[in-house]
PDB file of C-alpha atoms in Angstrom:
ATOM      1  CA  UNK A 103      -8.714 -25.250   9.816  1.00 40.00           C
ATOM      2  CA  UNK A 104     -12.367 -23.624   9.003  1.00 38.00           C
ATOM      3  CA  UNK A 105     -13.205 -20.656  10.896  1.00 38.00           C
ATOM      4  CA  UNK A 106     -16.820 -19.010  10.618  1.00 41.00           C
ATOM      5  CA  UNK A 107     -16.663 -15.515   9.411  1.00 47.00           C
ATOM      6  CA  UNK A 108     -16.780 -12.385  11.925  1.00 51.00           C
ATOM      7  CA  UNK A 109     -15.705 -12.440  15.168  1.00 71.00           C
ATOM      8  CA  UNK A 110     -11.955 -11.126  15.979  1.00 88.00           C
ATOM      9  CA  UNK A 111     -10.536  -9.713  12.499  1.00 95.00           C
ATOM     10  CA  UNK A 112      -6.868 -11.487  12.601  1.00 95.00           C
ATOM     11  CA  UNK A 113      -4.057  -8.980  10.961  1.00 95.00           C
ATOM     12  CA  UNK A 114      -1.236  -9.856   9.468  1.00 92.00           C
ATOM     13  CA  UNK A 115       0.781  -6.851   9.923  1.00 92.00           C
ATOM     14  CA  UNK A 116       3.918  -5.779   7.698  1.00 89.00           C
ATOM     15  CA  UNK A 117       5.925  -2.139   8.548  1.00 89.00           C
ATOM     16  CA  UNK A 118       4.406   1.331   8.152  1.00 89.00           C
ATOM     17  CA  UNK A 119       1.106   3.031   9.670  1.00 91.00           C
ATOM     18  CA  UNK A 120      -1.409   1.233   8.173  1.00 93.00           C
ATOM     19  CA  UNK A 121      -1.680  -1.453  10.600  1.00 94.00           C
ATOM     20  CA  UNK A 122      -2.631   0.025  13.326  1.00 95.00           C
ATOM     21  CA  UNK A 123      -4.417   2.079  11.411  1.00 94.00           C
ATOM     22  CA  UNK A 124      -6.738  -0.640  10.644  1.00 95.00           C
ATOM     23  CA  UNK A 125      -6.698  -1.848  13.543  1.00 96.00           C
ATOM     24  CA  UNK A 126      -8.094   1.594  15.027  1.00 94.00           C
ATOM     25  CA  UNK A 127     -11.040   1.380  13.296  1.00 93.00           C
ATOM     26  CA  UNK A 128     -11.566  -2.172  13.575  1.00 94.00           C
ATOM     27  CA  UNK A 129     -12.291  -1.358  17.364  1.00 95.00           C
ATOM     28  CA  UNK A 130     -13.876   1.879  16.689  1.00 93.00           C
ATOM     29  CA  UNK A 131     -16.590   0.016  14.691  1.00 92.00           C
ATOM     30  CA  UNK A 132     -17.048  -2.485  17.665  1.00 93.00           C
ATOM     31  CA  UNK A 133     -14.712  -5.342  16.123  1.00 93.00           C
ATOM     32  CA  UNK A 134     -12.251  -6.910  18.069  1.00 95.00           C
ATOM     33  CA  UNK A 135      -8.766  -7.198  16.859  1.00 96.00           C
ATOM     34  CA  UNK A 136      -5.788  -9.782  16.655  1.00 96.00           C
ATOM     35  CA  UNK A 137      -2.338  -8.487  15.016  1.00 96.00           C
ATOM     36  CA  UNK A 138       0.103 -11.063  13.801  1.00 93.00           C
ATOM     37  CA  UNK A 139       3.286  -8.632  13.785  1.00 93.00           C
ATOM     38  CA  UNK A 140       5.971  -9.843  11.088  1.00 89.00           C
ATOM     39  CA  UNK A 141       9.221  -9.975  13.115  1.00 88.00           C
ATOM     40  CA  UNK A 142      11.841  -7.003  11.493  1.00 85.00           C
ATOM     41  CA  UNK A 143       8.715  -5.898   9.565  1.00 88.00           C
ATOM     42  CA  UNK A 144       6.113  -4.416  11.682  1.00 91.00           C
ATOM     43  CA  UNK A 145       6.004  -1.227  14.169  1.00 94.00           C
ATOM     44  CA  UNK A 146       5.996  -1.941  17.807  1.00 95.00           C
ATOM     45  CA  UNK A 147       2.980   0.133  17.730  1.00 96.00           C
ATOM     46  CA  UNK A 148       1.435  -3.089  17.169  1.00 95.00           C
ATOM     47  CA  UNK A 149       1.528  -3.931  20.743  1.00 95.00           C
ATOM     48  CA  UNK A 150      -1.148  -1.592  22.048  1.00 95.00           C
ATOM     49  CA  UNK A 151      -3.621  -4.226  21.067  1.00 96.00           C
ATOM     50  CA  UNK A 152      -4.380  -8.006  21.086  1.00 95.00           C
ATOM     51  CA  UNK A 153      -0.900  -9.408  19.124  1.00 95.00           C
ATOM     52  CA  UNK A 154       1.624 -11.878  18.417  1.00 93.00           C
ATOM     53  CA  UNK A 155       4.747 -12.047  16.931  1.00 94.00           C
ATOM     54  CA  UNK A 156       5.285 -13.872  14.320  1.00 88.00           C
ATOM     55  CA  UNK A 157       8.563 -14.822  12.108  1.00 86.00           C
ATOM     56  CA  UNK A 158       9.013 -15.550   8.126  1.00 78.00           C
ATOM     57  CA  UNK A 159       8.345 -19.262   8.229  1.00 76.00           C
ATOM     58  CA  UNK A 160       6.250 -19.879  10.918  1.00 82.00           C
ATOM     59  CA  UNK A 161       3.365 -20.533   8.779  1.00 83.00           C
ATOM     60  CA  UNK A 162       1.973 -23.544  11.212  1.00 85.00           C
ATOM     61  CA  UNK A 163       2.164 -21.079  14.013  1.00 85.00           C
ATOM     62  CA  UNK A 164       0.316 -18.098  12.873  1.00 87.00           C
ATOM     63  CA  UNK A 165      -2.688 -20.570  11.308  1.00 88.00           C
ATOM     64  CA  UNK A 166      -2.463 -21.788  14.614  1.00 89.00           C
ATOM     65  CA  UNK A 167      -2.638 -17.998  16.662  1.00 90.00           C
ATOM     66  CA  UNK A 168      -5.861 -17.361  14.285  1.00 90.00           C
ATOM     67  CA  UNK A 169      -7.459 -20.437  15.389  1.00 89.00           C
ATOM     68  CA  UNK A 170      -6.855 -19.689  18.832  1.00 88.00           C
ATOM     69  CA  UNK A 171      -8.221 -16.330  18.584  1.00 88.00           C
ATOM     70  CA  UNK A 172     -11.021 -17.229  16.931  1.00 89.00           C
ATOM     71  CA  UNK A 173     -10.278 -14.874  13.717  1.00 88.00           C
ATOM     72  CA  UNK A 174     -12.640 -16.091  10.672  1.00 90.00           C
ATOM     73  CA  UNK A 175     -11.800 -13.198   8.961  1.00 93.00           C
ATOM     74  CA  UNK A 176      -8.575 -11.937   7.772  1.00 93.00           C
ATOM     75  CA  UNK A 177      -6.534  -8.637   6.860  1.00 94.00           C
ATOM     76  CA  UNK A 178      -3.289  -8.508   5.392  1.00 92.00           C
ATOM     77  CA  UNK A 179      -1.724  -4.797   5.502  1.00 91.00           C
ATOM     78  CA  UNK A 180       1.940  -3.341   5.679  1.00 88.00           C
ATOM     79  CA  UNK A 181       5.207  -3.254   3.330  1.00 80.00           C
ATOM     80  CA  UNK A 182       7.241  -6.259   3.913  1.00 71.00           C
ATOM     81  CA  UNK A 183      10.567  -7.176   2.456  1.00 67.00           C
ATOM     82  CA  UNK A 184      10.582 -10.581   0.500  1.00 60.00           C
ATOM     83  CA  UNK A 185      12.678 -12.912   3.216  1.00 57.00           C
ATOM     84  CA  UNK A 186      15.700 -14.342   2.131  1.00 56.00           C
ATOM     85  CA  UNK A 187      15.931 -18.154   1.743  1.00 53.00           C
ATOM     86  CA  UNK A 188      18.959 -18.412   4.542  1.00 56.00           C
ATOM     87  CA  UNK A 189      16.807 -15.659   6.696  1.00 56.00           C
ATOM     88  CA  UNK A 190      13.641 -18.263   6.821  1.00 57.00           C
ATOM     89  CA  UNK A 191      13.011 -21.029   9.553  1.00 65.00           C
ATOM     90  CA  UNK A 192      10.333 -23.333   8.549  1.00 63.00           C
ATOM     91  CA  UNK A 193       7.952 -24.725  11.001  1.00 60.00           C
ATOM     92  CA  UNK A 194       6.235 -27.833  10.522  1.00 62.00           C
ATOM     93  CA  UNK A 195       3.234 -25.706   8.710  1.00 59.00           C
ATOM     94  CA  UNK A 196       5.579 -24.153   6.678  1.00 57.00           C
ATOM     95  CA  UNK A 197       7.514 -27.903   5.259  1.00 60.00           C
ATOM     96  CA  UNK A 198       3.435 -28.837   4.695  1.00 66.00           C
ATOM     97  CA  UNK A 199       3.078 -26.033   2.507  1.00 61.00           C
ATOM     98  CA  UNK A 200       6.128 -26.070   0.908  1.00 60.00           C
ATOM     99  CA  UNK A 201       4.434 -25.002  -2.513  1.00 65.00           C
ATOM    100  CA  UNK A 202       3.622 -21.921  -1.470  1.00 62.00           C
ATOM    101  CA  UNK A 203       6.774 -21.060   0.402  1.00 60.00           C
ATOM    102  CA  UNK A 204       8.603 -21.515  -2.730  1.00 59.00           C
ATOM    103  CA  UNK A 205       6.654 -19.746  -4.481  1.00 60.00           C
ATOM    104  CA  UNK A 206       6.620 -16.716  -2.378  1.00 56.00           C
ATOM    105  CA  UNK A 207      10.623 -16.522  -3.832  1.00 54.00           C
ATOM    106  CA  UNK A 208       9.600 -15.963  -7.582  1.00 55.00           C
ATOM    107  CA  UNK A 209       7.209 -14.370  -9.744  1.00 53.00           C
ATOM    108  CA  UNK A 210       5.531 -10.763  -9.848  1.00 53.00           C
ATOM    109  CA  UNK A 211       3.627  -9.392  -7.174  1.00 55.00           C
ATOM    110  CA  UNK A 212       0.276 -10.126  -8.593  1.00 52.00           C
ATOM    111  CA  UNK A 213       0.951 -13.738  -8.625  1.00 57.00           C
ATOM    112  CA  UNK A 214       2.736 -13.993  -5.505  1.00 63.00           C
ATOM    113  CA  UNK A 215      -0.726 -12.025  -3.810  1.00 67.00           C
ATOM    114  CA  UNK A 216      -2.782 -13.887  -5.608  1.00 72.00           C
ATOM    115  CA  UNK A 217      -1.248 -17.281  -4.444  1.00 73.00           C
ATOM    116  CA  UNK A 218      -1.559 -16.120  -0.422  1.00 78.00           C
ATOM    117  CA  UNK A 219      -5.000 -15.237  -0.561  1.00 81.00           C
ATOM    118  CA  UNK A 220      -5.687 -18.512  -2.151  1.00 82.00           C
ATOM    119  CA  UNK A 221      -3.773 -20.316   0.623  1.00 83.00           C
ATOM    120  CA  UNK A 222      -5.528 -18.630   3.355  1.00 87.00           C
ATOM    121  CA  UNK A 223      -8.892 -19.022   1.702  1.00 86.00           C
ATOM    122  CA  UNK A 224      -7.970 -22.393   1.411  1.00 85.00           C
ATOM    123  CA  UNK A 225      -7.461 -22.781   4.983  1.00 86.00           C
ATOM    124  CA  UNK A 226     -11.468 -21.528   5.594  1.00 88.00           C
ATOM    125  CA  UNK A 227     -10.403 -17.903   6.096  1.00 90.00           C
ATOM    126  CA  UNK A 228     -12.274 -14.849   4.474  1.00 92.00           C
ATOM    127  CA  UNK A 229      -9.618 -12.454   2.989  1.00 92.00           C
ATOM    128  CA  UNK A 230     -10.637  -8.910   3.745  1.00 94.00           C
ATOM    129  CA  UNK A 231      -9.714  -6.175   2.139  1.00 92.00           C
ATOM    130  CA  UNK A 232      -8.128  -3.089   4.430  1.00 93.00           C
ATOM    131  CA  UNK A 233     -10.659  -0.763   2.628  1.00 93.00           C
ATOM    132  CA  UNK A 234     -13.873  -3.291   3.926  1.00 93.00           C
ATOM    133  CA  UNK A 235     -13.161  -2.842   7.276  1.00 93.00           C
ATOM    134  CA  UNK A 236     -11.637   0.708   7.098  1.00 93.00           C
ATOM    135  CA  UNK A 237     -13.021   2.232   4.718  1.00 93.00           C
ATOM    136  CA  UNK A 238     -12.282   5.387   6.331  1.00 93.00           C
ATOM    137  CA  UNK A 239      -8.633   5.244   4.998  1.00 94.00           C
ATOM    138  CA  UNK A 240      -9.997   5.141   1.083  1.00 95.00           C
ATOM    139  CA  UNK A 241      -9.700   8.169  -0.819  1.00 96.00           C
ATOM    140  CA  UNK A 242     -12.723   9.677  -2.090  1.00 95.00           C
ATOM    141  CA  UNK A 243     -13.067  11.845  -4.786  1.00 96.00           C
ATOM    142  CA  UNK A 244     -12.195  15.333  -5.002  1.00 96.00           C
ATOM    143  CA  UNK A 245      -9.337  17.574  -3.410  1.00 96.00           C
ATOM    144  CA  UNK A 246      -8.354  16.655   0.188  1.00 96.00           C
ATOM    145  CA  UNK A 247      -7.012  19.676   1.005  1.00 94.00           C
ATOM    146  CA  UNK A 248      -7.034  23.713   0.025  1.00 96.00           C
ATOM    147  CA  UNK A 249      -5.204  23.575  -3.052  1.00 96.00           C
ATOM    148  CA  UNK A 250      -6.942  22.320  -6.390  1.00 97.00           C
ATOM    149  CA  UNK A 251      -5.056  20.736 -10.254  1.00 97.00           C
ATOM    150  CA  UNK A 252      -5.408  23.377 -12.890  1.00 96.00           C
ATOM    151  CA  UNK A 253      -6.238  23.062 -16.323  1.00 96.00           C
ATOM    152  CA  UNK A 254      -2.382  21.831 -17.574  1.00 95.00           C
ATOM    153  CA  UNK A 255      -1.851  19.190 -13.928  1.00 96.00           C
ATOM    154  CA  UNK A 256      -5.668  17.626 -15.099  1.00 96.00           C
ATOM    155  CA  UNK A 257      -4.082  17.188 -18.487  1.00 96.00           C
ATOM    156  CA  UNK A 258      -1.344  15.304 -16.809  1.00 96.00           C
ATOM    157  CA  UNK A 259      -3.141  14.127 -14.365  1.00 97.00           C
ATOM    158  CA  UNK A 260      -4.947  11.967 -17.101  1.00 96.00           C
ATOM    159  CA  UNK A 261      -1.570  10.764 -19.152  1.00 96.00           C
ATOM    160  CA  UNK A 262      -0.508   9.545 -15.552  1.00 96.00           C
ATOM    161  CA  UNK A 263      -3.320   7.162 -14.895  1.00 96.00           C
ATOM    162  CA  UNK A 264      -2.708   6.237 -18.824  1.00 95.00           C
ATOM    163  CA  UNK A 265       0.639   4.929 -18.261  1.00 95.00           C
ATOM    164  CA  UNK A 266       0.388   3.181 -15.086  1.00 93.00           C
ATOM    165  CA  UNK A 267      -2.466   1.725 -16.616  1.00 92.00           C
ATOM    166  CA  UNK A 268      -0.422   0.125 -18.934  1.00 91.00           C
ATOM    167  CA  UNK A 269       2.332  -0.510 -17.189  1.00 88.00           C
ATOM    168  CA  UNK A 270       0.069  -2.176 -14.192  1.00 83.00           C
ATOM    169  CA  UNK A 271      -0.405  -5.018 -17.073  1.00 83.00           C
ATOM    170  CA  UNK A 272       2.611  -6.347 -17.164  1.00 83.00           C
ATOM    171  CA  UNK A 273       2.574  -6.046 -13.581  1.00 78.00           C
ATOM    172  CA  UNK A 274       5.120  -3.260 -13.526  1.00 83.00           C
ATOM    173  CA  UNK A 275       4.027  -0.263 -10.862  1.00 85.00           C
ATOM    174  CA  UNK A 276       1.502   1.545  -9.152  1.00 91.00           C
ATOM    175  CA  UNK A 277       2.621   5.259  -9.932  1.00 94.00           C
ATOM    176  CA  UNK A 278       4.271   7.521 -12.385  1.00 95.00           C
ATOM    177  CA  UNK A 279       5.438  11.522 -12.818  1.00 95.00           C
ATOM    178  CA  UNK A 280       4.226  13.279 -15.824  1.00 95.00           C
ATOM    179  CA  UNK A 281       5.148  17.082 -15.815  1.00 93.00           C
ATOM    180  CA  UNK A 282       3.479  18.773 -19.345  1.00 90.00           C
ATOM    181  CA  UNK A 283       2.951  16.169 -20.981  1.00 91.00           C
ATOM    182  CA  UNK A 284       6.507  14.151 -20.057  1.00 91.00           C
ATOM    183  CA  UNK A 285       6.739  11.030 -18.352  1.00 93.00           C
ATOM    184  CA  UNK A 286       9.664  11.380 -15.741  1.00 92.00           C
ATOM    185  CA  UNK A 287       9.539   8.466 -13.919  1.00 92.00           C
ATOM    186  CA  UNK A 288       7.557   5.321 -13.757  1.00 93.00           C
ATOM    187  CA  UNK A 289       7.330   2.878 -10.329  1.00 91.00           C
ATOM    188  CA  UNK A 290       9.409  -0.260 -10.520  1.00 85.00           C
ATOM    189  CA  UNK A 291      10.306  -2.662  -7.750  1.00 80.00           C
ATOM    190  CA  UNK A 292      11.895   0.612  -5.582  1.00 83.00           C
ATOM    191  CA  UNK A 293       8.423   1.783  -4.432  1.00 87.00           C
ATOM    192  CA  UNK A 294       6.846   5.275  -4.938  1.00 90.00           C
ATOM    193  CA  UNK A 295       9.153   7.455  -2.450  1.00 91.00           C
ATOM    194  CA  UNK A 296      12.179   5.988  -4.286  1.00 91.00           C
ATOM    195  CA  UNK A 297      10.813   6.778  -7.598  1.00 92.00           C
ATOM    196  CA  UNK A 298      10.109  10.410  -6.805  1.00 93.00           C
ATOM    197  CA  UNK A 299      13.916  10.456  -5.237  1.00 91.00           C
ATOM    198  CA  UNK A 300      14.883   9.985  -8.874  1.00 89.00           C
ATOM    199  CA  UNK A 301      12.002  12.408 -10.225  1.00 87.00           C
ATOM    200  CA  UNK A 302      13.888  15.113  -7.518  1.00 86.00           C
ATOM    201  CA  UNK A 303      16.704  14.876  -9.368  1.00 82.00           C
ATOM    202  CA  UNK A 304      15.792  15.178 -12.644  1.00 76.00           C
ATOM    203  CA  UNK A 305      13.196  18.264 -12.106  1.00 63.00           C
ATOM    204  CA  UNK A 306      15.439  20.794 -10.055  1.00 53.00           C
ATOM    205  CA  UNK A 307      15.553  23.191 -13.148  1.00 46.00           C
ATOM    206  CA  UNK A 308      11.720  23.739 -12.406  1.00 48.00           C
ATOM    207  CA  UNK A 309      12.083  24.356  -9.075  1.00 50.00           C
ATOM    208  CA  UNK A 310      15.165  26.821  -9.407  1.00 49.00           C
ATOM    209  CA  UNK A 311      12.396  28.539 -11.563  1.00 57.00           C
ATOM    210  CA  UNK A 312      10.090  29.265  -9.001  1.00 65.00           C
ATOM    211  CA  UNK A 313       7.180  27.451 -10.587  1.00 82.00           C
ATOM    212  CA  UNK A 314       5.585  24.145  -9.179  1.00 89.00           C
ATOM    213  CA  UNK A 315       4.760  21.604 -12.068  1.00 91.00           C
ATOM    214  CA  UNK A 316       3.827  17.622 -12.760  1.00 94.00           C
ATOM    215  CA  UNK A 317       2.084  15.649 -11.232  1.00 96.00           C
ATOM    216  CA  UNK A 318       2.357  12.114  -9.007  1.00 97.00           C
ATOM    217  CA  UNK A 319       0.202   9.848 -10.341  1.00 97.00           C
ATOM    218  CA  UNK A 320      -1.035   6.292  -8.526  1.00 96.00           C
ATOM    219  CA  UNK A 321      -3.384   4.257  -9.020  1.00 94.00           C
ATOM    220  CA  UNK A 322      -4.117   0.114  -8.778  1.00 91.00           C
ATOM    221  CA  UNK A 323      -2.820  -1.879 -11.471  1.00 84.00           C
ATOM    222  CA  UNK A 324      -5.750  -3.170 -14.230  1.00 81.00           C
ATOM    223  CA  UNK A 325      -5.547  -7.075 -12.474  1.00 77.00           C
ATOM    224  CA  UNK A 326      -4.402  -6.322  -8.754  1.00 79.00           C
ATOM    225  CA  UNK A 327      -6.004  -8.191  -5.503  1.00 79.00           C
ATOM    226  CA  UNK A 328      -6.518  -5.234  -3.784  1.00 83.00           C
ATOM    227  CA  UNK A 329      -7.831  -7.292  -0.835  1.00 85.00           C
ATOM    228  CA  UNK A 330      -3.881  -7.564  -0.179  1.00 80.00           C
ATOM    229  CA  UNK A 331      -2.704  -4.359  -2.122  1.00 80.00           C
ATOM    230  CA  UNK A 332      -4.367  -1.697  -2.475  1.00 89.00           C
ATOM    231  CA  UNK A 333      -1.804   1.083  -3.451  1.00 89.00           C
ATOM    232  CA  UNK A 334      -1.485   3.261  -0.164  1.00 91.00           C
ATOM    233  CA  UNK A 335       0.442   6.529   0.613  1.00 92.00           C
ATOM    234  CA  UNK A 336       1.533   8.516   3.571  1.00 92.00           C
ATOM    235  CA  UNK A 337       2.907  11.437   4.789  1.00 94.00           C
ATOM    236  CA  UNK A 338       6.452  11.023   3.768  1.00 94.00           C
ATOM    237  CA  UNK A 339       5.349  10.576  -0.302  1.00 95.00           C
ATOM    238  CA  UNK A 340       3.873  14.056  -0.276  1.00 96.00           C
ATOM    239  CA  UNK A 341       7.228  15.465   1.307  1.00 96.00           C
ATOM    240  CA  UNK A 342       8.789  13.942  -1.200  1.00 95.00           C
ATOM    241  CA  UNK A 343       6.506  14.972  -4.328  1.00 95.00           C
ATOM    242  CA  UNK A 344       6.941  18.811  -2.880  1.00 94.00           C
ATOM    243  CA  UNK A 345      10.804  18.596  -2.513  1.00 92.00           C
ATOM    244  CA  UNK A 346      10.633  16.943  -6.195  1.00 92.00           C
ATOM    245  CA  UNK A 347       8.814  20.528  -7.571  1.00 92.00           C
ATOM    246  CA  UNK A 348       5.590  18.614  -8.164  1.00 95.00           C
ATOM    247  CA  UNK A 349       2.583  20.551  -8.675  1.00 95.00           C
ATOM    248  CA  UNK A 350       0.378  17.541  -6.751  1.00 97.00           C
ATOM    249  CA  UNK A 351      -0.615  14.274  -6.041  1.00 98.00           C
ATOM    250  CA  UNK A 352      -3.723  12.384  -7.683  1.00 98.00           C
ATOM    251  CA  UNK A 353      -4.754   9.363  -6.923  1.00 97.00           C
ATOM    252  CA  UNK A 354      -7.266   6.990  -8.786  1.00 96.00           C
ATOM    253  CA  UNK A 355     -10.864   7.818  -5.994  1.00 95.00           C
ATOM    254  CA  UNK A 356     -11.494   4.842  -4.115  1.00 94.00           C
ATOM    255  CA  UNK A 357      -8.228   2.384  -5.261  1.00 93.00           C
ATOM    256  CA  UNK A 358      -6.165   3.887  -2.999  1.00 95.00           C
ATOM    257  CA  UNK A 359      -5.719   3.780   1.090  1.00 94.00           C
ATOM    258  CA  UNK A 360      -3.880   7.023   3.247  1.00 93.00           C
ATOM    259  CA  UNK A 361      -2.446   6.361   6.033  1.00 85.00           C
ATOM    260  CA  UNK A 362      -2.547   9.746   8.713  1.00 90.00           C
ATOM    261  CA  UNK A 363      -4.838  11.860   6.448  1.00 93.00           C
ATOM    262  CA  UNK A 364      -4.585  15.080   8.697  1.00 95.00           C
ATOM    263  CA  UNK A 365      -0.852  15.089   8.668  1.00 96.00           C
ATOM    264  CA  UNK A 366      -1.073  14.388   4.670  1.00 96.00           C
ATOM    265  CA  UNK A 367      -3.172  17.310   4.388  1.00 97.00           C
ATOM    266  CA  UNK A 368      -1.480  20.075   6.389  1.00 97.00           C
ATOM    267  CA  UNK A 369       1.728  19.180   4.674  1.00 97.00           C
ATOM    268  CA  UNK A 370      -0.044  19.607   1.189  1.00 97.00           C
ATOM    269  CA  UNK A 371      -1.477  22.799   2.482  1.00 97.00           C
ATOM    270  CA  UNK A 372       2.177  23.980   3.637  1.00 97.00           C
ATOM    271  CA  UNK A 373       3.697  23.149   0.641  1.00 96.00           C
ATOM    272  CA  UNK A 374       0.800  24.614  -1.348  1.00 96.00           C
ATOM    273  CA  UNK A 375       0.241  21.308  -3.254  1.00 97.00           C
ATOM    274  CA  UNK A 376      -2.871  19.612  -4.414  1.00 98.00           C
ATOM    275  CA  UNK A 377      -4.225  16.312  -3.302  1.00 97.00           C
ATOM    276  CA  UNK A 378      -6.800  14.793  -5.016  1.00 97.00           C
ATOM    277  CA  UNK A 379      -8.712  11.500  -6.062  1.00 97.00           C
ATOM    278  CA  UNK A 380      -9.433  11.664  -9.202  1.00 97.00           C
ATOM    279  CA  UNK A 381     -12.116   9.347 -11.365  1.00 94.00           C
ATOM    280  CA  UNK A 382     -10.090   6.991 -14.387  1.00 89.00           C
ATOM    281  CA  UNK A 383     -12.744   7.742 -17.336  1.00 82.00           C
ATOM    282  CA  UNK A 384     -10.821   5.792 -19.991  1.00 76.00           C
ATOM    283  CA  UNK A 385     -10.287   2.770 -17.597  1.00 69.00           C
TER     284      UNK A 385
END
């Protein structure tokens, strides 16, 4: 299969916002669109556009849908779950690209991501990054809404982006909590909203005291594809840095995607927390 570039952008969509985000300003930019919805992963949202549905192992059909469609160029957005060996039904495309089916079962992220985008490019598709065509969803840098880090949060702020640094090269995590100087939680396999669950929990004593402080760090690991993940955050990981006493989010300025910016922002400005994408100096 080798499909020119341009024409309908094809997404393959996972769960969460950012799908149809994407796909939003896809078509406000004067692209069409084509969403290839993961069954039990993406939104029904998906359906107010161009789509199919497609399940875990039907590798020969989707290839197939993007032909059809004409999609030279391809997006790959959304949290999925990694399938379960009994869960997946192999098509005919699938058994010819065994390989790569089995490979999707082991491994760290990086390496899985790395090994799709070479499949698809191998198949004459150009992997796009969410961020190329919506780059409206990048964070810039600067505060996104009223509130701004002190002096002690930019201090944090910077022994955040230090430690997921290092931790993003073993391929460990995205994010981390440092309150004063004291690293509360990193991001493991559990995702950001989980890890701040567990930062909730552990900082209640600042709350009680009536004083908001730490900060969420996130940023892209040193080595990731960001064509297929970028770090992204919505609404529901700034509730959950205010309920964990947080002082603010930061995230590295342009490495990171937000999903439903105005609701992100009148939340921070409720809970009279920062928001802000910062530059990594030492990176």
């Amino acid at each position: 299969m080798t499909v020119a570039a341009g024409g309908r952008v094809g997404i393959i969509a996972g769960g969460g916002a950012f799908p149809v985000a994407v796909a939003r300003e896809a078509v406000a930019a004067g692209r069409e669109v084509h969403i290839l919805g993961i069954v039990g992963e993406a939104e029904p949202a998906i359906e107010r556009f161009s789509h199919s549905w497609i399940k875990w192992g039907e590798i020969g059909r989707l290839l197939g849908e993007l032909k059809r469609m004409g999609s030279g160029e391809l997006v790959i957005i959304g949290g999925v779950t990694r399938p379960d060996l009994d869960q997946v039904r192999l098509d005919l495309g699938a058994i010819r690209n065994l390989p790569l089916v089995l490979s999707l079962m082991i491994g760290g992220d990086d390496s899985v991501l790395s090994s799709v985008v070479r499949f698809f490019e191998a198949k004459g598709l150009v992997v796009r990054g969410a961020h190329e065509i919506a780059p409206s969803l990048v964070v810039g840098l600067g505060p996104l809404g009223r509130e701004h880090p002190s002096a002690d949060d930019e201090k944090d702020i910077r022994q955040g982006l230090t430690v997921v640094r290092a931790l993003g090269v073993l391929d460990v995590g995205q994010a981390a909590v440092v309150t004063r100087g004291h690293v509360i939680a990193v991001e493991a396999a559990e995702g950001t909203d989980q890890m701040l669950i567990r930062a909730a929990e552990l900082r209640q004593w600042g709350r009680r005291r009536g004083k908001r402080m730490g900060v969420l760090v996130k940023r892209p690991k040193p080595r990731q594809e960001l064509r297929v993940d970028m770090p992204a955050m919505g609404p529901r990981t700034v509730e959950l840095a205010a309920q964990a006493g947080l002082a603010g989010v930061a995230v590295m300025a342009h490495g990171v995607l937000i999903a439903e910016r105005a609701e992100i922002v009148r939340i921070a400005d409720a809970e009279r927390i920062f928001i802000a994408g910062v530059e990594d100096t030492a990176a």
